[in-house]
Amino acid sequence: MRHTAPEGRGPVRYGPSAPETGLPVLPELAAVLAASAGQPAEPPGGGPRLREAACAYWQRRGLRTRPEEVAAAPGAQPLLFALIAAYGGDVLMPRPCPAWWTPQARLLGRPAYHVPTPAECGGVPDPYALLETVRRVRAEGGSPRLLLLSVADDPTATVAPPETVREACEAAVGEGLHIISDETWRDTLHRPHDTVLFSPAEMWPEEVTVISDLAGALAPAAWPVAVARFPHTGRAAARRARTLDILTALGAEAAGPVAAAAAYALGEPPPVAERAVRAAALHARIAAAVHRAVLGSGALARPPQAGRHLYADLGPLRAPLAERGVTDCMELEEYLTRRLGTPAPGGHRFGDELGALRVRLATGPLLGVSHDQRCESLTTPAPLELPHVADALRILASVFDELSDELTRRHRAG
């Protein structure tokens, strides 16, 4: 059951802090950063201003939080590493899952088990598969104690329905698992008025730790800050203290100017809130266009609901891909990255089986290669009509159409 598929042929960063093409930095955020240039590094876990801003952020989302229940770190990766170390035990996570989750467990020498997700969404394990996985792990002598999930998911770009979240969390809590809910992408919903998102912490407040990387919606990816919200229990307080000890040992301290900008962003003043809404709408339009191109070729993908990616299954195009020497998702990554001219990480990086022809397609690189092009993509009412966006989408569609056309010819000849 333990995932053993290779992770790729070179180091990559495909998390919310990955160095992919992003939108221009918000001027108001840049001004706060510049004004705070002389500030020292934050203490491990974050200073009072940053933690209070995080409390207010979660309070507006229905999660009452106190500063002593918050920890901050320079990015989601060191924060999750410290959390896994503090909570102990074997780790369970959905398949597929964010590319950076499994390495955190492996660095700590913790077994990581991937659980299939239901058909309608990713990010949250199927409750029956979760129970069966826990049973098997314990029968093999393991000690499953931690479940990672993401209601608004990377890589699948789906939002798990509340009933699915409830059933999965109910199964996890019933088996004594603590839940870490990665809510980095919760503020990037493509149709926020039509999509219902419930945090597991709303349902099981004493059994869920929430983490959020500000690079998801509120801050530039190059300014790494992530925050965690611990439950209001004595046991959670001890685990937070342990987390702070680990962050201290790692030297994982947020830079003072970045922390000041993060506190400003967490307050969601009008410039930040408006940028988040506009950016989400832009990525929604691009993702919908990519989704149409993928489906038009005969490949499969769930409709994107959040974030900046699309997760495509090219299994129906296996025959024409095999003629090009592509028989697994590692080779698919290399093929599409070469053809598209931008990273297209294969499903093996997200915990999927090596033989599955799945790939994550990012919307960010389609917004333009220059600062001016990305600004234009953000401000125009019709981004799909911009020449640089239309050209990028046309290249992507042509790559998929080529495979589709060859499959059609094979069917006619066969």
XYZ file of C-alpha atoms in Angstrom:
414
model
C 0.000 0.000 0.000
C 2.843 2.360 0.617
C 3.480 4.619 -2.342
C 6.703 3.653 -4.119
C 6.342 5.277 -7.519
C 9.352 7.338 -8.574
C 9.055 11.052 -8.026
C 10.681 12.124 -11.277
C 14.035 12.642 -12.896
C 15.016 15.843 -11.144
C 14.143 18.131 -8.233
C 10.932 20.104 -8.672
C 8.780 22.513 -6.696
C 5.116 22.256 -7.533
C 3.453 23.629 -4.405
C 1.819 27.024 -3.786
C 5.324 28.468 -3.429
C 6.543 26.979 -6.712
C 8.384 29.410 -8.986
C 5.791 29.486 -11.749
C 4.677 32.535 -13.674
C 2.578 34.697 -11.360
C 0.605 37.897 -11.521
C 2.290 41.240 -10.817
C 2.830 42.109 -7.166
C 0.068 44.261 -5.715
C 1.489 47.820 -5.252
C -0.016 48.183 -1.774
C 1.676 44.951 -0.654
C 4.970 46.077 -2.136
C 4.690 49.368 -0.241
C 4.183 47.561 3.083
C 7.146 45.304 2.361
C 9.375 48.269 1.503
C 8.305 50.237 4.579
C 9.212 47.244 6.765
C 12.632 46.633 5.215
C 14.435 47.208 8.507
C 12.394 44.799 10.592
C 14.156 41.742 12.042
C 13.043 38.178 11.461
C 9.918 36.988 13.236
C 10.300 34.674 16.235
C 9.630 30.987 15.500
C 5.881 30.610 15.104
C 5.365 34.265 14.191
C 5.099 37.524 16.099
C 1.929 38.921 17.738
C 0.857 41.091 14.786
C 1.017 38.254 12.276
C -0.767 35.785 14.562
C -3.502 38.295 15.441
C -4.050 38.975 11.740
C -4.393 35.238 11.143
C -6.957 35.031 13.970
C -9.047 37.767 12.358
C -8.776 36.042 8.972
C -10.150 32.766 10.367
C -12.737 34.589 12.480
C -14.252 36.013 9.279
C -14.587 32.422 8.072
C -16.405 31.205 11.137
C -13.400 29.724 12.967
C -12.830 31.399 16.329
C -9.096 31.514 16.967
C -6.772 32.955 19.614
C -3.196 34.114 18.958
C -1.825 31.361 21.191
C -3.465 28.821 18.843
C -1.601 30.069 15.745
C 1.855 29.284 14.377
C 3.499 30.809 11.320
C 6.445 29.691 9.211
C 8.249 30.760 6.023
C 6.092 28.644 3.726
C 3.834 25.633 3.935
C 6.628 23.090 3.502
C 8.519 23.740 6.765
C 5.221 24.237 8.584
C 3.820 20.881 7.498
C 7.159 19.224 8.246
C 7.012 20.535 11.809
C 3.381 19.495 12.216
C 3.981 15.930 11.034
C 6.953 15.674 13.381
C 4.925 17.052 16.301
C 1.927 14.773 15.829
C 3.821 11.516 15.196
C 2.626 8.255 13.697
C 2.024 7.077 10.143
C 0.517 9.531 7.675
C -2.452 9.003 5.367
C -3.269 11.270 2.441
C -5.525 11.218 -0.623
C -4.406 10.021 -4.029
C -3.603 12.275 -5.817
C -2.296 14.869 -3.361
C -0.048 17.958 -3.488
C 3.413 17.046 -4.727
C 5.165 18.323 -1.596
C 3.182 16.332 0.979
C 4.787 12.902 0.620
C 8.379 14.196 0.784
C 7.646 15.820 4.157
C 6.694 12.458 5.651
C 9.600 10.679 3.978
C 12.134 13.182 5.323
C 10.920 12.266 8.796
C 11.069 8.542 8.059
C 7.306 8.243 8.408
C 5.347 5.763 6.299
C 2.951 7.575 3.935
C -0.133 5.787 2.640
C -2.266 7.090 -0.227
C -6.027 6.559 -0.158
C -8.220 6.771 -3.293
C -10.613 9.703 -3.578
C -14.294 9.506 -4.569
C -15.292 9.950 -8.196
C -16.736 13.441 -7.760
C -13.681 15.178 -6.281
C -10.093 14.987 -5.141
C -8.430 16.208 -1.963
C -10.520 14.100 0.433
C -10.238 10.303 0.712
C -13.145 8.006 0.053
C -14.391 7.155 3.580
C -14.704 3.406 2.942
C -11.262 3.249 1.345
C -9.909 5.208 4.318
C -11.324 2.723 6.816
C -9.943 -0.204 4.825
C -6.517 1.431 4.585
C -6.414 2.065 8.341
C -7.375 -1.552 8.983
C -4.667 -2.897 6.684
C -1.967 -0.601 8.034
C -2.719 -1.672 11.592
C -2.797 -5.334 10.563
C 0.706 -4.860 9.131
C 1.929 -3.359 12.412
C 1.652 0.297 11.440
C 0.381 3.170 13.546
C -1.824 5.505 11.455
C -2.370 8.717 13.406
C -2.547 11.575 10.911
C -4.731 12.329 7.872
C -3.865 15.124 5.443
C -6.596 16.480 3.198
C -7.510 19.576 1.189
C -11.154 20.510 0.604
C -10.161 22.988 -2.126
C -7.622 20.753 -3.755
C -4.359 20.939 -5.577
C -3.774 19.130 -7.900
C -7.333 18.258 -8.962
C -8.761 21.830 -8.704
C -11.951 20.417 -7.172
C -13.895 21.380 -4.056
C -15.149 18.438 -2.025
C -18.904 18.532 -1.253
C -19.713 19.075 2.437
C -21.255 15.609 2.794
C -18.087 14.004 1.418
C -15.949 16.008 3.839
C -18.219 15.044 6.721
C -18.140 11.315 5.925
C -14.366 11.239 5.445
C -13.693 13.190 8.636
C -16.189 11.116 10.588
C -14.342 7.974 9.516
C -10.958 9.487 10.395
C -12.001 10.774 13.813
C -13.705 7.475 14.573
C -10.380 5.718 13.983
C -8.473 8.138 16.210
C -6.750 10.067 13.422
C -5.944 13.741 13.752
C -6.722 15.763 10.620
C -4.544 18.418 9.009
C -6.661 20.428 6.594
C -4.671 22.328 3.962
C -6.884 25.292 3.061
C -4.395 27.190 0.928
C -6.794 27.381 -2.021
C -10.070 28.132 -0.234
C -10.023 31.776 -1.389
C -9.560 30.890 -5.056
C -13.020 29.492 -5.828
C -13.919 29.917 -9.484
C -17.631 30.337 -8.740
C -17.719 31.477 -5.114
C -21.479 32.118 -5.082
C -22.267 28.626 -6.374
C -19.666 26.534 -4.523
C -20.094 25.532 -0.888
C -16.850 25.023 1.013
C -16.825 23.733 4.578
C -13.661 23.438 6.603
C -13.321 20.189 8.556
C -12.514 22.421 11.546
C -16.119 23.647 11.471
C -17.338 20.090 11.966
C -14.672 18.688 14.318
C -13.034 21.728 15.953
C -11.049 19.658 18.451
C -9.672 17.182 15.901
C -8.502 19.420 13.046
C -5.424 21.578 12.524
C -5.761 24.019 9.618
C -2.850 25.246 7.521
C -2.861 27.895 4.826
C -0.107 29.187 2.555
C -0.701 32.846 1.714
C 0.729 32.193 -1.749
C -2.584 30.553 -2.584
C -4.547 33.805 -2.889
C -3.245 36.676 -0.771
C 0.487 37.119 -1.345
C 3.145 36.542 -4.024
C 4.659 33.075 -4.164
C 8.133 34.581 -3.745
C 7.210 35.892 -0.273
C 6.815 32.628 1.683
C 4.511 32.722 4.702
C 2.104 30.063 5.929
C -0.018 29.896 9.072
C -1.500 27.059 11.110
C -4.544 27.092 13.381
C -4.517 24.592 16.249
C -7.591 23.306 18.116
C -8.570 24.846 21.453
C -7.499 21.881 23.612
C -4.713 21.134 26.056
C -3.405 18.351 23.836
C -3.256 20.728 20.858
C -1.439 23.330 22.960
C 1.277 20.764 23.712
C 1.556 19.896 20.033
C 1.801 23.553 19.104
C 4.644 23.937 21.598
C 6.350 20.945 20.009
C 5.803 22.479 16.563
C 7.451 25.707 17.683
C 10.410 23.729 19.032
C 10.852 22.072 15.642
C 10.540 25.356 13.754
C 13.181 26.793 16.085
C 15.506 23.879 15.395
C 14.993 24.356 11.662
C 15.607 28.085 11.838
C 12.232 28.453 10.115
C 11.582 32.122 10.830
C 9.575 34.372 8.524
C 11.459 37.448 7.314
C 10.290 40.601 9.092
C 9.276 42.549 5.958
C 7.465 39.521 4.537
C 5.646 38.971 7.838
C 4.507 42.604 7.836
C 3.167 42.234 4.303
C 1.499 38.948 5.264
C -0.239 40.553 8.256
C -1.501 43.307 5.957
C -2.742 40.742 3.421
C -4.478 38.640 6.095
C -6.442 41.746 7.064
C -7.928 41.636 3.558
C -8.098 45.382 2.947
C -9.941 46.376 -0.267
C -6.870 46.215 -2.570
C -6.004 42.696 -1.420
C -9.596 41.439 -1.461
C -10.244 42.904 -4.898
C -7.037 41.408 -6.309
C -7.936 37.980 -4.914
C -11.377 38.095 -6.528
C -10.036 39.327 -9.844
C -7.208 36.774 -9.922
C -9.584 33.920 -9.111
C -11.925 35.001 -11.902
C -9.031 35.211 -14.369
C -7.697 31.756 -13.526
C -11.261 30.412 -13.691
C -11.626 31.603 -17.292
C -8.274 30.176 -18.326
C -8.933 26.877 -16.547
C -12.321 26.544 -18.232
C -10.680 27.045 -21.634
C -8.035 24.424 -20.832
C -10.771 22.076 -19.645
C -12.607 22.470 -22.959
C -9.421 21.703 -24.872
C -8.743 18.591 -22.807
C -12.271 17.235 -23.142
C -12.352 18.096 -26.845
C -9.403 15.766 -27.425
C -11.118 12.842 -25.741
C -9.066 13.055 -22.555
C -10.723 13.340 -19.142
C -10.679 15.953 -16.387
C -12.957 16.998 -13.577
C -14.360 20.525 -14.033
C -11.968 22.948 -12.263
C -13.540 24.694 -9.275
C -10.610 26.370 -7.517
C -6.937 27.188 -7.815
C -4.659 27.580 -10.809
C -4.429 24.081 -12.220
C -6.261 21.325 -14.034
C -5.674 17.603 -13.554
C -6.048 15.718 -16.827
C -6.272 11.974 -17.468
C -4.932 11.082 -20.905
C -5.773 7.402 -20.544
C -8.198 7.504 -23.507
C -5.272 8.716 -25.658
C -2.926 5.929 -24.590
C -2.551 4.439 -28.099
C -1.326 7.596 -29.897
C 0.845 8.434 -26.903
C 2.436 4.973 -26.978
C 3.415 5.570 -30.618
C 5.349 8.598 -29.354
C 7.112 6.535 -26.703
C 4.843 7.704 -23.885
C 3.673 4.786 -21.738
C 3.620 6.201 -18.204
C 3.137 9.559 -16.482
C 6.870 10.190 -16.150
C 7.247 9.992 -19.919
C 4.020 11.976 -20.306
C 5.513 14.763 -18.186
C 8.587 14.921 -20.381
C 6.545 14.824 -23.596
C 4.066 17.554 -22.643
C 6.688 19.766 -21.013
C 8.679 19.643 -24.224
C 5.667 20.227 -26.489
C 4.019 22.940 -24.387
C 7.212 24.705 -23.377
C 6.118 24.895 -19.745
C 6.252 22.412 -16.820
C 3.526 19.758 -16.961
C 4.212 17.547 -13.915
C 3.031 13.978 -14.223
C 0.693 12.250 -11.817
C 3.538 10.277 -10.234
C 4.557 13.489 -8.472
C 1.137 13.640 -6.810
C 0.992 10.074 -5.552
C -0.719 8.580 -8.595
C 0.352 5.254 -10.062
C 3.220 5.469 -12.531
C 1.217 3.724 -15.245
C -1.620 6.227 -15.083
C -1.377 8.853 -17.828
C -2.283 11.830 -15.663
C -0.785 15.293 -15.651
C -1.317 18.647 -13.955
C -1.679 21.636 -16.269
C -1.107 25.108 -14.809
C -3.029 28.217 -15.852
C -0.351 30.706 -14.738
C 2.017 30.241 -17.705
C -0.854 30.966 -20.118
C -1.247 34.529 -18.805
C 1.853 35.832 -20.566
C 5.616 35.757 -20.268
C 6.225 39.441 -19.551
C 5.100 41.750 -16.764
C 3.071 43.834 -19.214
C 1.306 40.790 -20.656
C 0.335 39.500 -17.223
C -0.916 42.948 -16.213
C -3.019 43.062 -19.357
C -4.402 39.583 -18.661
C -5.458 40.708 -15.197
C -7.085 43.995 -16.166
C -8.858 43.217 -19.433
C -12.543 42.173 -19.367
C -11.871 39.570 -22.095
C -8.539 37.828 -21.350
C -9.176 34.953 -23.749
C -9.160 37.418 -26.632
C -5.687 38.747 -25.882
C -3.206 37.586 -28.541
C -0.691 36.128 -26.092
C -3.386 34.217 -24.181
C -5.103 33.030 -27.360
C -1.777 31.864 -28.790
C -0.891 29.950 -25.614
C -4.272 28.246 -25.563
C -3.998 27.446 -29.264
C -0.642 25.727 -28.726
C -2.076 23.675 -25.883
C -5.170 22.721 -27.880
C -3.085 21.756 -30.908
C -0.991 19.315 -28.850
C -4.119 17.578 -27.567
C -5.893 17.735 -30.937
C -2.934 16.053 -32.600
C -3.365 13.067 -30.303
C -7.117 13.068 -30.816
C -6.834 13.205 -34.610
C -4.451 10.278 -34.649
C -6.766 8.267 -32.425
C -9.651 9.003 -34.818
C -7.578 7.844 -37.795
C -6.705 4.636 -35.983
C -10.356 3.919 -35.279
C -11.321 4.498 -38.892
C -8.523 2.269 -40.111
C -9.151 -0.412 -37.563
